[in-house]
Short mmCIF file of C-alpha atoms in Angstrom, two decimals:
data_model
loop_
_atom_site.label_atom_id
_atom_site.label_comp_id
_atom_site.label_asym_id
_atom_site.label_seq_id
_atom_site.Cartn_x
_atom_site.Cartn_y
_atom_site.Cartn_z
CA UNK A 81 -13.50 11.46 16.02
CA UNK A 82 -13.84 15.16 15.11
CA UNK A 83 -17.48 15.07 12.49
CA UNK A 84 -15.06 17.03 10.06
CA UNK A 85 -12.47 14.15 9.62
CA UNK A 86 -15.30 11.16 9.73
CA UNK A 87 -16.71 12.60 6.20
CA UNK A 88 -13.28 11.17 4.78
CA UNK A 89 -12.27 7.78 7.15
CA UNK A 90 -13.03 4.18 5.92
CA UNK A 91 -16.92 2.48 5.94
CA UNK A 92 -15.92 -0.72 7.79
CA UNK A 93 -17.15 -4.21 8.06
CA UNK A 94 -20.15 -4.55 10.68
CA UNK A 95 -18.84 -8.11 10.84
CA UNK A 96 -15.47 -6.11 11.47
CA UNK A 97 -13.06 -5.28 14.16
CA UNK A 98 -11.84 -1.91 13.40
CA UNK A 99 -8.28 -2.21 14.47
CA UNK A 100 -6.45 1.72 14.40
CA UNK A 101 -3.09 0.58 14.22
CA UNK A 102 -3.44 -0.31 10.98
CA UNK A 103 -4.21 2.72 9.15
CA UNK A 104 -1.45 4.27 11.86
CA UNK A 105 0.51 1.66 9.70
CA UNK A 106 -0.60 2.28 6.35
CA UNK A 107 -0.17 6.93 7.09
CA UNK A 108 4.00 5.84 7.43
CA UNK A 109 3.98 3.27 4.74
CA UNK A 110 2.13 6.05 1.74
CA UNK A 111 3.86 9.35 3.47
CA UNK A 112 7.70 6.86 2.60
CA UNK A 113 6.77 6.73 -0.62
CA UNK A 114 4.89 9.60 -1.58
CA UNK A 115 8.25 11.02 -0.30
CA UNK A 116 10.68 8.66 -2.26
CA UNK A 117 8.85 9.64 -5.39
CA UNK A 118 8.50 13.24 -4.74
CA UNK A 119 12.53 12.96 -4.81
CA UNK A 120 13.17 10.76 -7.59
CA UNK A 121 11.23 13.13 -9.51
CA UNK A 122 12.63 16.62 -8.02
CA UNK A 123 16.31 15.38 -8.74
CA UNK A 124 14.92 14.67 -12.26
CA UNK A 125 14.08 17.73 -13.36
CA UNK A 126 17.66 20.05 -11.59
CA UNK A 127 20.19 21.11 -12.99
CA UNK A 128 23.56 18.42 -12.81
CA UNK A 129 25.12 20.05 -10.76
CA UNK A 130 22.03 20.63 -8.51
CA UNK A 131 21.34 16.41 -8.78
CA UNK A 132 25.03 15.97 -7.05
CA UNK A 133 25.02 18.46 -4.54
CA UNK A 134 21.73 16.45 -3.70
CA UNK A 135 23.04 12.98 -3.84
CA UNK A 136 26.05 14.32 -1.69
CA UNK A 137 23.54 15.07 1.27
CA UNK A 138 23.31 12.34 3.96
CA UNK A 139 19.09 13.17 3.93
CA UNK A 140 19.39 12.35 0.42
CA UNK A 141 20.48 8.88 1.24
CA UNK A 142 17.62 8.59 4.02
CA UNK A 143 14.80 9.03 1.22
CA UNK A 144 16.34 7.67 -0.86
CA UNK A 145 14.98 4.16 1.06
CA UNK A 146 11.22 5.11 1.53
CA UNK A 147 10.26 2.88 -1.68
CA UNK A 148 10.21 0.44 2.17
CA UNK A 149 6.03 2.09 1.83
CA UNK A 150 5.40 -0.14 -0.84
CA UNK A 151 6.78 -2.94 0.61
CA UNK A 152 4.97 -2.37 3.93
CA UNK A 153 1.62 -1.99 2.71
CA UNK A 154 2.35 -5.69 1.16
CA UNK A 155 2.40 -6.84 5.03
CA UNK A 156 -0.45 -5.04 5.52
CA UNK A 157 -2.28 -6.51 3.30
CA UNK A 158 -1.28 -9.91 3.74
CA UNK A 159 -2.05 -9.18 7.24
CA UNK A 160 -5.68 -7.44 7.05
CA UNK A 161 -6.65 -10.66 4.40
CA UNK A 162 -5.05 -13.24 6.75
CA UNK A 163 -7.63 -11.98 9.33
CA UNK A 164 -10.73 -13.76 8.94
CA UNK A 165 -9.21 -16.89 7.85
CA UNK A 166 -6.99 -17.04 10.74
CA UNK A 167 -9.93 -16.21 13.37
CA UNK A 168 -11.98 -18.87 12.00
CA UNK A 169 -9.38 -21.64 12.19
CA UNK A 170 -7.96 -20.19 15.22
CA UNK A 171 -10.61 -18.82 17.07
CA UNK A 172 -13.75 -20.44 15.67
CA UNK A 173 -15.16 -17.60 14.28
CA UNK A 174 -17.62 -18.22 10.68
CA UNK A 175 -15.56 -19.56 7.80
CA UNK A 176 -14.93 -17.10 5.10
CA UNK A 177 -16.58 -17.75 2.10
CA UNK A 178 -14.47 -17.93 -1.06
CA UNK A 179 -17.16 -16.05 -3.87
CA UNK A 180 -18.13 -13.11 -0.79
CA UNK A 181 -14.49 -12.69 -0.21
CA UNK A 182 -13.85 -12.82 -3.98
CA UNK A 183 -16.81 -10.39 -4.55
CA UNK A 184 -15.71 -8.23 -2.19
CA UNK A 185 -12.21 -7.56 -3.64
CA UNK A 186 -13.28 -7.18 -7.26
CA UNK A 187 -16.80 -4.59 -5.99
CA UNK A 188 -14.02 -2.18 -3.46
CA UNK A 189 -11.10 -3.09 -4.52
CA UNK A 190 -11.64 -2.46 -8.38
CA UNK A 191 -13.88 1.16 -9.27
CA UNK A 192 -11.68 3.41 -7.87
CA UNK A 193 -8.27 1.48 -9.15
CA UNK A 194 -10.89 1.52 -13.77
CA UNK A 195 -11.99 5.54 -12.99
CA UNK A 196 -8.70 6.39 -12.12
CA UNK A 197 -7.32 4.63 -14.72
CA UNK A 198 -9.50 6.29 -16.94
CA UNK A 199 -9.05 9.05 -16.18
CA UNK A 200 -4.82 9.25 -15.78
CA UNK A 201 -5.15 7.69 -19.79
CA UNK A 202 -7.33 10.56 -21.23
CA UNK A 203 -5.15 13.00 -19.26
CA UNK A 204 -2.27 11.57 -21.47
CA UNK A 205 -4.33 12.06 -24.25
CA UNK A 206 -5.26 15.86 -23.64
CA UNK A 207 -1.39 16.11 -22.44
CA UNK A 208 0.34 14.55 -25.88
CA UNK A 209 2.19 12.64 -23.57
CA UNK A 210 0.78 9.35 -25.80
CA UNK A 211 -1.59 9.26 -29.13
CA UNK A 212 -4.83 6.36 -28.21
CA UNK A 213 -3.31 4.28 -30.16
CA UNK A 214 -0.49 3.73 -28.54
CA UNK A 215 -1.61 4.29 -25.88
CA UNK A 216 -4.83 1.45 -25.54
CA UNK A 217 -2.72 -2.00 -25.39
CA UNK A 218 -1.31 0.01 -22.31
CA UNK A 219 -4.42 1.04 -20.30
CA UNK A 220 -6.01 -3.28 -21.31
CA UNK A 221 -2.87 -3.94 -19.72
CA UNK A 222 -2.81 -1.85 -17.05
CA UNK A 223 -6.88 -2.98 -16.11
CA UNK A 224 -6.13 -6.72 -16.45
CA UNK A 225 -3.59 -5.53 -13.58
CA UNK A 226 -1.17 -8.30 -16.67
CA UNK A 227 1.54 -5.21 -17.59
CA UNK A 228 4.21 -6.00 -16.39
CA UNK A 229 4.00 -8.94 -17.08
CA UNK A 230 2.73 -8.20 -20.74
CA UNK A 231 5.94 -5.71 -21.22
CA UNK A 232 8.82 -6.11 -18.95
CA UNK A 233 8.06 -1.86 -17.65
CA UNK A 234 6.03 0.38 -15.72
CA UNK A 235 2.48 1.31 -16.99
CA UNK A 236 2.66 4.30 -19.26
CA UNK A 237 -0.62 5.61 -17.87
CA UNK A 238 0.35 4.38 -13.63
CA UNK A 239 3.96 3.59 -13.50
CA UNK A 240 3.21 2.67 -10.11
CA UNK A 241 0.55 0.39 -10.68
CA UNK A 242 2.99 -2.33 -11.20
CA UNK A 243 2.32 -3.21 -7.00
CA UNK A 244 -1.51 -3.27 -7.96
CA UNK A 245 -1.07 -6.10 -9.99
CA UNK A 246 1.33 -8.21 -6.89
CA UNK A 247 -1.49 -7.10 -4.92
CA UNK A 248 -4.21 -8.34 -6.99
CA UNK A 249 -2.15 -11.74 -7.71
CA UNK A 250 -1.62 -11.78 -3.80
CA UNK A 251 -5.67 -11.66 -3.53
CA UNK A 252 -5.94 -14.61 -5.49
CA UNK A 253 -4.16 -16.90 -3.69
CA UNK A 254 -4.36 -15.73 -0.17
CA UNK A 255 -6.94 -18.11 0.79
CA UNK A 256 -4.41 -21.37 -0.04
CA UNK A 257 -2.38 -19.27 2.63
CA UNK A 258 -5.35 -18.99 5.26
CA UNK A 259 -4.96 -23.33 5.27
CA UNK A 260 -1.76 -22.74 6.92
CA UNK A 261 -3.92 -22.37 9.96
CA UNK A 262 -5.75 -25.31 9.38
CA UNK A 263 -2.27 -27.04 10.57
CA UNK A 264 -3.45 -27.41 13.82
CA UNK A 265 -0.75 -27.88 16.08
CA UNK A 266 1.47 -24.59 16.83
CA UNK A 267 5.21 -25.64 16.17
CA UNK A 268 3.99 -26.99 13.05
CA UNK A 269 2.44 -23.87 11.68
CA UNK A 270 5.03 -21.69 12.64
CA UNK A 271 7.53 -23.92 10.61
CA UNK A 272 4.97 -23.89 7.64
CA UNK A 273 4.15 -20.25 7.86
CA UNK A 274 8.37 -19.89 8.45
CA UNK A 275 9.29 -22.16 5.27
CA UNK A 276 6.50 -20.59 2.95
CA UNK A 277 8.15 -17.22 3.65
CA UNK A 278 11.37 -18.20 3.97
CA UNK A 279 10.58 -20.33 -0.03
CA UNK A 280 10.12 -16.63 -1.24
CA UNK A 281 13.75 -14.91 0.04
CA UNK A 282 15.78 -17.61 -1.63
CA UNK A 283 13.30 -17.33 -4.89
CA UNK A 284 14.26 -13.88 -4.96
CA UNK A 285 17.71 -13.99 -3.89
CA UNK A 286 18.97 -17.17 -6.28
CA UNK A 287 15.72 -16.63 -8.93
CA UNK A 288 15.88 -13.23 -9.40
CA UNK A 289 17.45 -12.80 -13.01
CA UNK A 290 15.51 -15.57 -14.23
CA UNK A 291 12.56 -14.35 -13.93
CA UNK A 292 13.73 -11.06 -14.67
CA UNK A 293 13.54 -12.37 -18.04
CA UNK A 294 9.90 -13.20 -17.84
CA UNK A 295 8.83 -10.32 -16.83
CA UNK A 296 8.90 -11.95 -13.07
CA UNK A 297 10.98 -9.97 -11.08
CA UNK A 298 7.85 -7.02 -10.37
CA UNK A 299 5.49 -10.62 -9.06
CA UNK A 300 4.66 -11.87 -6.23
CA UNK A 301 8.45 -14.95 -6.88
CA UNK A 302 9.65 -12.03 -5.81
CA UNK A 303 7.19 -9.69 -2.45
CA UNK A 304 5.59 -12.90 -1.16
CA UNK A 305 7.68 -13.14 1.98
CA UNK A 306 6.15 -9.49 2.58
CA UNK A 307 2.25 -10.95 2.56
CA UNK A 308 3.66 -13.64 4.51
CA UNK A 309 5.00 -11.82 7.06
CA UNK A 310 1.58 -10.05 7.30
CA UNK A 311 0.60 -13.80 7.41
CA UNK A 312 2.19 -14.50 10.30
CA UNK A 313 1.67 -11.06 12.30
CA UNK A 314 -2.45 -12.38 11.60
CA UNK A 315 -1.58 -15.30 14.39
CA UNK A 316 0.66 -13.03 16.97
CA UNK A 317 -1.51 -10.14 16.70
CA UNK A 318 -5.07 -12.93 17.08
CA UNK A 319 -3.15 -15.37 19.64
CA UNK A 320 -0.54 -12.87 21.98
CA UNK A 321 -0.93 -9.28 21.29
CA UNK A 322 -4.50 -8.58 20.60
CA UNK A 323 -5.96 -9.35 24.36
CA UNK A 324 -2.39 -9.47 26.43
CA UNK A 325 -2.06 -6.68 27.64
CA UNK A 326 2.05 -5.92 28.09
CA UNK A 327 4.19 -5.37 31.85
CA UNK A 328 6.69 -2.88 29.54
CA UNK A 329 5.05 -0.82 26.41
CA UNK A 330 8.39 1.07 26.47
CA UNK A 331 10.63 -1.98 24.91
CA UNK A 332 7.69 -1.43 22.03
CA UNK A 333 9.18 1.87 21.50
CA UNK A 334 12.39 0.71 21.97
CA UNK A 335 11.69 -1.80 19.94
CA UNK A 336 10.02 0.65 17.04
CA UNK A 337 13.57 2.76 17.24
CA UNK A 338 15.54 -0.53 16.28
CA UNK A 339 12.73 -1.76 13.65
CA UNK A 340 12.98 1.81 11.91
CA UNK A 341 17.25 1.63 11.90
CA UNK A 342 16.62 -2.40 10.15
CA UNK A 343 13.39 -1.25 7.46
CA UNK A 344 16.50 2.26 6.42
CA UNK A 345 19.68 -0.43 6.64
CA UNK A 346 18.41 -3.59 5.29
CA UNK A 347 16.60 -1.67 2.64
CA UNK A 348 14.46 -4.23 0.19
CA UNK A 349 17.09 -5.72 -2.35
CA UNK A 350 18.29 -8.67 -3.77
CA UNK A 351 20.83 -9.90 -1.48
CA UNK A 352 19.51 -12.29 1.67
CA UNK A 353 20.78 -10.95 4.95
CA UNK A 354 19.27 -7.58 3.45
CA UNK A 355 16.26 -9.60 3.36
CA UNK A 356 16.03 -10.54 6.35
CA UNK A 357 17.00 -7.94 7.94
CA UNK A 358 13.75 -5.03 6.77
CA UNK A 359 11.69 -8.36 7.75
CA UNK A 360 13.29 -8.04 10.92
CA UNK A 361 12.53 -4.27 10.89
CA UNK A 362 9.02 -4.79 9.57
CA UNK A 363 8.29 -7.27 12.61
CA UNK A 364 9.43 -4.71 15.26
CA UNK A 365 7.27 -1.53 13.67
CA UNK A 366 4.47 -3.92 13.56
CA UNK A 367 5.40 -4.47 17.31
CA UNK A 368 5.63 -0.87 18.46
CA UNK A 369 3.05 0.13 16.59
CA UNK A 370 0.45 -3.25 19.04
CA UNK A 371 2.95 -3.23 21.86
CA UNK A 372 4.61 0.19 22.29
CA UNK A 373 3.31 2.78 24.55
CA UNK A 374 3.86 6.19 22.76
CA UNK A 375 4.54 5.01 19.57
CA UNK A 376 0.74 3.12 19.27
CA UNK A 377 -0.37 6.36 19.98
CA UNK A 378 1.30 7.99 17.43
CA UNK A 379 -0.47 5.55 15.33
CA UNK A 380 -3.87 6.07 16.56
CA UNK A 381 -4.33 9.80 16.33
CA UNK A 382 -6.93 10.04 14.26
CA UNK A 383 -5.23 12.48 11.32
CA UNK A 384 -3.26 9.95 11.10
CA UNK A 385 -5.32 6.63 10.81
CA UNK A 386 -7.30 8.88 8.44
CA UNK A 387 -4.78 9.89 6.02
CA UNK A 388 -3.31 6.00 6.26
CA UNK A 389 -7.43 5.26 5.24
CA UNK A 390 -7.38 7.18 2.09
CA UNK A 391 -3.54 5.34 0.55
CA UNK A 392 -5.74 4.23 -1.91
CA UNK A 393 -6.64 7.43 -3.36
CA UNK A 394 -3.14 9.00 -2.96
CA UNK A 395 -1.33 5.66 -4.07
CA UNK A 396 -3.72 6.01 -7.39
CA UNK A 397 -2.49 9.76 -7.60
CA UNK A 398 0.35 10.23 -5.69
CA UNK A 399 3.06 9.79 -8.91
CA UNK A 400 0.37 11.95 -12.25
CA UNK A 401 0.52 14.85 -9.75
CA UNK A 402 4.09 15.26 -9.02
CA UNK A 403 4.96 14.46 -12.03
CA UNK A 404 2.77 17.79 -13.34
CA UNK A 405 2.54 19.57 -10.48
CA UNK A 406 6.34 20.10 -9.77
CA UNK A 407 7.84 21.06 -13.01
CA UNK A 408 6.19 24.06 -11.84
CA UNK A 409 6.55 24.54 -8.45
CA UNK A 410 10.46 23.72 -8.53
CA UNK A 411 11.26 27.12 -9.39
CA UNK A 412 9.56 28.73 -5.68
CA UNK A 413 13.58 28.00 -3.47
CA UNK A 414 14.95 26.64 -6.66
CA UNK A 415 18.35 28.60 -5.80
CA UNK A 416 18.75 27.88 -1.65
CA UNK A 417 20.72 24.26 -1.80
CA UNK A 418 19.33 21.04 -1.66
CA UNK A 419 17.73 20.18 1.72
CA UNK A 420 15.91 23.35 2.18
CA UNK A 421 14.23 23.47 -1.74
CA UNK A 422 13.66 20.12 -1.50
CA UNK A 423 10.80 20.94 1.54
CA UNK A 424 9.62 23.81 0.44
CA UNK A 425 8.58 21.47 -2.26
CA UNK A 426 6.99 19.22 0.11
CA UNK A 427 4.90 22.03 1.99
CA UNK A 428 3.90 23.23 -1.41
CA UNK A 429 3.24 19.69 -2.83
CA UNK A 430 1.88 17.61 -0.13
CA UNK A 431 -0.69 19.73 1.51
CA UNK A 432 -2.37 19.72 -2.21
CA UNK A 433 -1.78 16.44 -3.11
CA UNK A 434 -3.76 15.30 0.66
CA UNK A 435 -6.23 17.72 -0.96
CA UNK A 436 -7.51 16.33 -4.75
CA UNK A 437 -6.99 12.88 -2.76
CA UNK A 438 -9.49 13.02 -0.14
CA UNK A 439 -12.06 14.56 -2.71
CA UNK A 440 -10.68 11.37 -4.89
CA UNK A 441 -11.75 9.37 -1.87
CA UNK A 442 -14.50 10.82 -0.54
CA UNK A 443 -16.80 10.48 -4.73
CA UNK A 444 -14.91 7.17 -6.00
CA UNK A 445 -13.18 5.55 -3.27
CA UNK A 446 -14.90 6.13 -0.64
CA UNK A 447 -19.13 4.58 -1.55
CA UNK A 448 -17.71 1.22 -2.96
CA UNK A 449 -16.31 -0.11 1.08
CA UNK A 450 -19.50 -0.16 1.01
CA UNK A 451 -20.64 -3.91 0.90
CA UNK A 452 -24.10 -3.32 -0.27
CA UNK A 453 -23.32 -0.27 -3.17
CA UNK A 454 -23.84 -2.45 -5.94
CA UNK A 455 -28.03 -3.31 -4.24
CA UNK A 456 -28.37 0.16 -3.79
CA UNK A 457 -27.16 1.38 -7.40
CA UNK A 458 -29.66 -1.57 -8.37
CA UNK A 459 -32.23 -0.02 -5.81
CA UNK A 460 -31.84 3.41 -7.04
CA UNK A 461 -32.35 2.04 -10.78
CA UNK A 462 -35.14 1.15 -10.64
CA UNK A 463 -36.89 4.43 -8.56
CA UNK A 464 -35.86 6.28 -11.71
CA UNK A 465 -37.11 3.75 -13.69
CA UNK A 466 -40.00 4.13 -11.85
CA UNK A 467 -40.40 7.83 -11.88
CA UNK A 468 -40.11 8.25 -15.28
CA UNK A 469 -42.95 5.49 -15.95
CA UNK A 470 -45.44 8.10 -13.62
CA UNK A 471 -44.17 10.90 -16.12
#
């Protein structure tokens, strides 16, 4: 990796292998989400005539489905968090220590989130988007990862934080799902994984309206199938993909194209068939990333994996950035029609967003990737105290 990129790369635990394909998939997911929200807000501030023309264009409908990136993120999280439990039960690796697991989730994920939410809170106050007394309860609920459950709506501090609330719900229960790997007989283990997955599919299909009444429609109850697909993929990776060379890697490339079609065609919604198509498409996307020739090489590119590794910082800031910047930049290329006007906004916005996110990642996320950052902080405080006493 070039030295410049190394400064913005993730810090990886020494006892865990680095899987570049996962960061490549993160790149795919975050790019999809950013483009989706960019088009959504671009359309929102356009004149009615432009809105109508845009919605009649095929490209609009293609981009309009890119919200799928959130659910790809869920599958990636399921894969990553299930891997240590799968390695323990299937390969005899050391048993994950739950205290260390939960501590790591807290010290790794919480600081960048806390900093971003507080900054967005003060920016909202400074721009008079909301008042202190109005927004403070929403900030508290957001910091507790319960905003959607409490209010049944997007967070006024950072609307996209709803998916992070769902992620936290899975973090808490991931060790429980990891127990599925303790089933020794592979057919029974696979059956348990698939039954658990389809249980969430059925809950989403049949119970969404009821869950909506209790503010649970944006919760693990309607997203568990995507995380459990990642759990299933963790086993497939360890037992079939990791050490077995495929004789026909081009098959993976073709299946990736089929997977992309299923992702766009299936999308995420309540219908049973669409859910199954979406899950199948996600599985094929992962298959191509790990088993294809050209697709795997693409997802392993250093630039892509570096950006994918910054996806958390990008996700935390992208929506607020788009909402703040687009009203300023949308006047550029306003009279050239939908595809070109939107493309101009992409070319202007994405480099600026990437720069902001890279700086935030470098200073406010990457340091917390070091598992020992709390120990280093304590040593630094002691050193400062010693220096003051010597003065």
